Amino acid sequence: MTRILLLAAALSGLLAGPAAAEKQIYNVTLGRRPLGSLQFEGQGSNATLRLSLDNTPFGLDDGTFEAVTQAKGNEVDYLGTSRGSETRDIAIVRKADTVTAVTITPHSEMTEMTDAGKVPPGVISPTEFFAKLANGETCPSPMAMYDGRRVVQMATTAKKQNDDTVICDMSYKVAMGPGYVFPFYFKSFDVQLAYTARKLATFAMSAGGFTVRLIRQ
């Protein structure tokens, strides 16, 4: 469940400030329980993300998720690979702002939104989504993300300043396709971002009484 919450998200418009290319490392927690780590590197449409989980409850979500996005002229290629409790490969090709091809293995993981012709223009990949959050300096503008199985819309609903920390309350809603986490099929999440000294410090995502956090190291 944790990988899903973070990247299906688990996890896009424009963020203020320049992008940063250095590697970023985050601890992943569920409540007070450490689950693993997330490493991110890159910016824009050239980014890599690796999530490693080794302490999920009963080991149900232990494993890895790797995602890579590469830009080639006006084409952007995305590949997401899950290994562990889930085995799934998702490849997406986007030209300009239009998704032109989607491939998912195994086929049983496909949804109605795996059809590229049904995906609205202007969506970005999960790695591009996280790049905008991780490299930003303050609350993001509205965004739409496509992971090969669903389209998610995210928008800032409230912003507050506490000394050098900016807190962003956000909505995260599945707009097209299935919800997350069998058998709950969550379609709405509460998200809170904290930017301290103009850098992303924490990312929290909540639904159904669960809260998953990324804490920057």
Short mmCIF file of C-alpha atoms in Angstrom, two decimals:
data_model
loop_
_atom_site.label_atom_id
_atom_site.label_comp_id
_atom_site.label_asym_id
_atom_site.label_seq_id
_atom_site.Cartn_x
_atom_site.Cartn_y
_atom_site.Cartn_z
CA MET A 1 0.00 0.00 0.00
CA THR A 2 2.84 2.39 0.81
CA ARG A 3 4.27 2.37 -2.70
CA ILE A 4 0.83 3.03 -4.12
CA LEU A 5 0.21 5.98 -1.79
CA LEU A 6 3.56 7.53 -2.58
CA LEU A 7 3.93 7.02 -6.27
CA ALA A 8 0.76 6.26 -8.05
CA ALA A 9 1.78 8.34 -6.37
CA ALA A 10 2.80 7.78 -4.39
CA LEU A 11 3.43 10.05 -5.36
CA SER A 12 1.79 18.59 -12.60
CA GLY A 13 1.85 22.24 -12.71
CA LEU A 14 4.78 24.53 -12.06
CA LEU A 15 6.61 25.10 -8.80
CA ALA A 16 8.36 28.36 -8.02
CA GLY A 17 12.13 28.44 -7.92
CA PRO A 18 15.01 26.80 -9.80
CA ALA A 19 15.37 23.04 -10.14
CA ALA A 20 18.11 21.18 -8.32
CA ALA A 21 19.94 18.13 -9.67
CA GLU A 22 21.67 16.76 -6.55
CA LYS A 23 20.59 13.43 -5.10
CA GLN A 24 17.91 13.69 -2.43
CA ILE A 25 17.28 10.99 0.19
CA TYR A 26 14.08 10.64 2.23
CA ASN A 27 13.18 8.28 5.07
CA VAL A 28 9.76 6.67 4.61
CA THR A 29 7.53 6.16 7.66
CA LEU A 30 4.04 4.91 8.48
CA GLY A 31 3.13 6.64 11.74
CA ARG A 32 6.22 6.04 13.87
CA ARG A 33 7.24 2.92 11.96
CA PRO A 34 10.24 3.27 9.60
CA LEU A 35 9.50 1.54 6.31
CA GLY A 36 12.51 2.24 4.09
CA SER A 37 13.94 5.01 1.97
CA LEU A 38 13.40 6.95 -1.22
CA GLN A 39 16.19 8.32 -3.41
CA PHE A 40 15.53 10.94 -6.05
CA GLU A 41 17.84 12.58 -8.56
CA GLY A 42 17.24 14.87 -11.52
CA GLN A 43 14.97 17.64 -12.65
CA GLY A 44 12.11 18.24 -15.04
CA SER A 45 11.65 15.39 -17.53
CA ASN A 46 15.04 13.83 -16.80
CA ALA A 47 14.78 12.23 -13.38
CA THR A 48 15.20 8.94 -11.51
CA LEU A 49 13.40 7.74 -8.41
CA ARG A 50 14.00 4.58 -6.36
CA LEU A 51 11.82 3.53 -3.43
CA SER A 52 13.09 0.67 -1.23
CA LEU A 53 10.84 -0.79 1.48
CA ASP A 54 12.02 -3.47 3.91
CA ASN A 55 9.91 -3.01 7.07
CA THR A 56 6.27 -2.76 5.99
CA PRO A 57 3.64 -4.43 8.23
CA PHE A 58 3.90 -8.22 7.80
CA GLY A 59 6.26 -7.55 4.87
CA LEU A 60 3.28 -7.13 2.57
CA ASP A 61 4.73 -4.19 0.64
CA ASP A 62 8.44 -4.94 0.96
CA GLY A 63 10.33 -4.54 -2.30
CA THR A 64 11.47 -1.84 -4.69
CA PHE A 65 9.92 0.61 -7.09
CA GLU A 66 12.13 2.31 -9.69
CA ALA A 67 10.99 5.00 -12.10
CA VAL A 68 12.94 6.79 -14.81
CA THR A 69 11.85 9.59 -17.12
CA GLN A 70 13.95 10.73 -20.08
CA ALA A 71 13.31 13.54 -22.55
CA LYS A 72 14.33 13.14 -26.21
CA GLY A 73 13.43 16.28 -28.10
CA ASN A 74 9.65 16.66 -27.82
CA GLU A 75 9.26 13.03 -26.67
CA VAL A 76 9.28 11.94 -23.03
CA ASP A 77 9.72 8.25 -22.13
CA TYR A 78 8.75 6.86 -18.72
CA LEU A 79 9.46 3.41 -17.28
CA GLY A 80 8.24 2.31 -13.85
CA THR A 81 9.27 -1.09 -12.45
CA SER A 82 7.87 -2.73 -9.28
CA ARG A 83 9.56 -5.77 -7.74
CA GLY A 84 8.60 -7.50 -4.50
CA SER A 85 5.02 -8.03 -3.38
CA GLU A 86 4.10 -6.63 -6.80
CA THR A 87 5.72 -7.37 -10.15
CA ARG A 88 4.73 -4.79 -12.71
CA ASP A 89 6.33 -2.83 -15.55
CA ILE A 90 4.72 0.31 -16.97
CA ALA A 91 6.07 2.16 -20.01
CA ILE A 92 4.57 5.44 -21.21
CA VAL A 93 5.50 7.55 -24.24
CA ARG A 94 4.40 11.18 -24.47
CA LYS A 95 4.94 13.51 -27.41
CA ALA A 96 4.57 17.20 -26.59
CA ASP A 97 1.68 17.11 -24.10
CA THR A 98 -0.07 14.01 -25.51
CA VAL A 99 0.33 10.40 -24.37
CA THR A 100 0.86 8.27 -27.49
CA ALA A 101 1.63 4.79 -26.14
CA VAL A 102 1.19 2.81 -22.92
CA THR A 103 2.41 -0.73 -22.17
CA ILE A 104 1.79 -2.64 -18.93
CA THR A 105 3.09 -6.07 -17.97
CA PRO A 106 1.38 -8.25 -16.83
CA HIS A 107 -1.78 -7.48 -18.79
CA SER A 108 -3.88 -8.18 -15.71
CA GLU A 109 -2.63 -4.86 -14.30
CA MET A 110 -4.13 -2.85 -17.15
CA THR A 111 -7.17 -0.63 -16.60
CA GLU A 112 -9.51 1.26 -18.89
CA MET A 113 -7.08 4.19 -18.65
CA THR A 114 -4.22 2.11 -20.07
CA ASP A 115 -5.65 3.16 -23.44
CA ALA A 116 -3.53 6.15 -24.54
CA GLY A 117 -6.46 7.56 -26.51
CA LYS A 118 -8.43 8.10 -23.28
CA VAL A 119 -5.72 10.10 -21.50
CA PRO A 120 -6.31 13.88 -21.50
CA PRO A 121 -3.50 16.15 -22.72
CA GLY A 122 -1.22 17.92 -20.28
CA VAL A 123 -0.49 15.06 -17.86
CA ILE A 124 2.97 14.27 -16.56
CA SER A 125 4.65 11.11 -15.23
CA PRO A 126 5.15 10.17 -11.55
CA THR A 127 8.86 11.10 -11.71
CA GLU A 128 8.10 14.50 -13.24
CA PHE A 129 5.44 14.99 -10.57
CA PHE A 130 7.90 14.27 -7.77
CA ALA A 131 10.61 16.37 -9.43
CA LYS A 132 8.35 19.39 -9.25
CA LEU A 133 7.66 18.82 -5.56
CA ALA A 134 11.23 17.90 -4.58
CA ASN A 135 12.88 20.71 -6.52
CA GLY A 136 10.33 23.38 -5.66
CA GLU A 137 10.52 26.09 -3.03
CA THR A 138 6.86 26.63 -2.18
CA CYS A 139 3.33 25.35 -2.77
CA PRO A 140 2.68 24.02 -6.29
CA SER A 141 0.14 25.10 -8.86
CA PRO A 142 -2.56 22.61 -9.94
CA MET A 143 -1.21 19.53 -11.71
CA ALA A 144 -2.33 16.30 -13.37
CA MET A 145 -0.36 13.04 -13.24
CA TYR A 146 -0.78 9.84 -15.26
CA ASP A 147 0.79 6.56 -14.14
CA GLY A 148 -0.49 4.25 -16.88
CA ARG A 149 -3.52 3.14 -14.86
CA ARG A 150 -5.23 6.35 -13.73
CA VAL A 151 -5.18 10.16 -13.91
CA VAL A 152 -4.73 12.09 -10.67
CA GLN A 153 -5.39 15.78 -10.07
CA MET A 154 -3.60 17.66 -7.31
CA ALA A 155 -4.02 21.25 -6.13
CA THR A 156 -3.05 23.47 -3.20
CA THR A 157 -6.00 24.18 -0.92
CA ALA A 158 -4.27 26.21 1.83
CA LYS A 159 -0.90 27.81 2.50
CA LYS A 160 0.60 29.12 5.73
CA GLN A 161 3.97 30.49 6.81
CA ASN A 162 5.72 29.53 10.05
CA ASP A 163 9.05 31.36 10.34
CA ASP A 164 11.15 29.93 7.49
CA THR A 165 8.76 27.02 6.84
CA VAL A 166 5.91 27.06 4.32
CA ILE A 167 3.11 24.52 4.91
CA CYS A 168 1.02 23.49 1.90
CA ASP A 169 -2.26 21.61 2.34
CA MET A 170 -3.24 19.87 -0.87
CA SER A 171 -5.95 17.72 -2.39
CA TYR A 172 -5.04 14.56 -4.29
CA LYS A 173 -7.93 13.05 -6.24
CA VAL A 174 -8.25 10.25 -8.78
CA ALA A 175 -10.07 11.88 -11.69
CA MET A 176 -10.09 8.95 -14.13
CA GLY A 177 -9.52 5.25 -13.56
CA PRO A 178 -9.60 3.04 -10.45
CA GLY A 179 -8.80 4.04 -6.88
CA TYR A 180 -5.85 2.78 -4.86
CA VAL A 181 -5.40 -0.16 -2.49
CA PHE A 182 -7.62 -3.23 -2.78
CA PRO A 183 -10.25 -3.58 -1.37
CA PHE A 184 -10.63 0.11 -0.37
CA TYR A 185 -10.05 1.75 -3.76
CA PHE A 186 -9.23 5.14 -2.25
CA LYS A 187 -9.89 8.01 -4.66
CA SER A 188 -9.08 10.95 -2.42
CA PHE A 189 -6.08 11.72 -0.20
CA ASP A 190 -5.00 14.56 2.05
CA VAL A 191 -1.47 15.74 1.27
CA GLN A 192 0.70 18.15 3.24
CA LEU A 193 4.06 19.50 2.12
CA ALA A 194 6.53 21.43 4.26
CA TYR A 195 9.24 23.58 2.66
CA THR A 196 11.91 24.74 5.10
CA ALA A 197 14.52 27.26 3.94
CA ARG A 198 13.03 26.88 0.43
CA LYS A 199 13.60 23.12 0.28
CA LEU A 200 11.10 20.27 0.55
CA ALA A 201 11.46 18.93 4.11
CA THR A 202 8.47 16.57 4.47
CA PHE A 203 5.73 15.05 2.34
CA ALA A 204 2.75 13.47 4.13
CA MET A 205 -0.11 11.59 2.48
CA SER A 206 -3.16 10.37 4.40
CA ALA A 207 -6.20 8.19 3.72
CA GLY A 208 -8.31 5.72 5.67
CA GLY A 209 -6.53 6.44 8.96
CA PHE A 210 -3.05 5.83 7.48
CA THR A 211 -0.39 8.51 7.04
CA VAL A 212 2.77 7.87 5.01
CA ARG A 213 5.58 10.42 5.36
CA LEU A 214 8.74 11.22 3.47
CA ILE A 215 11.30 12.98 5.68
CA ARG A 216 14.26 14.56 3.92
CA GLN A 217 17.73 13.66 5.17
#
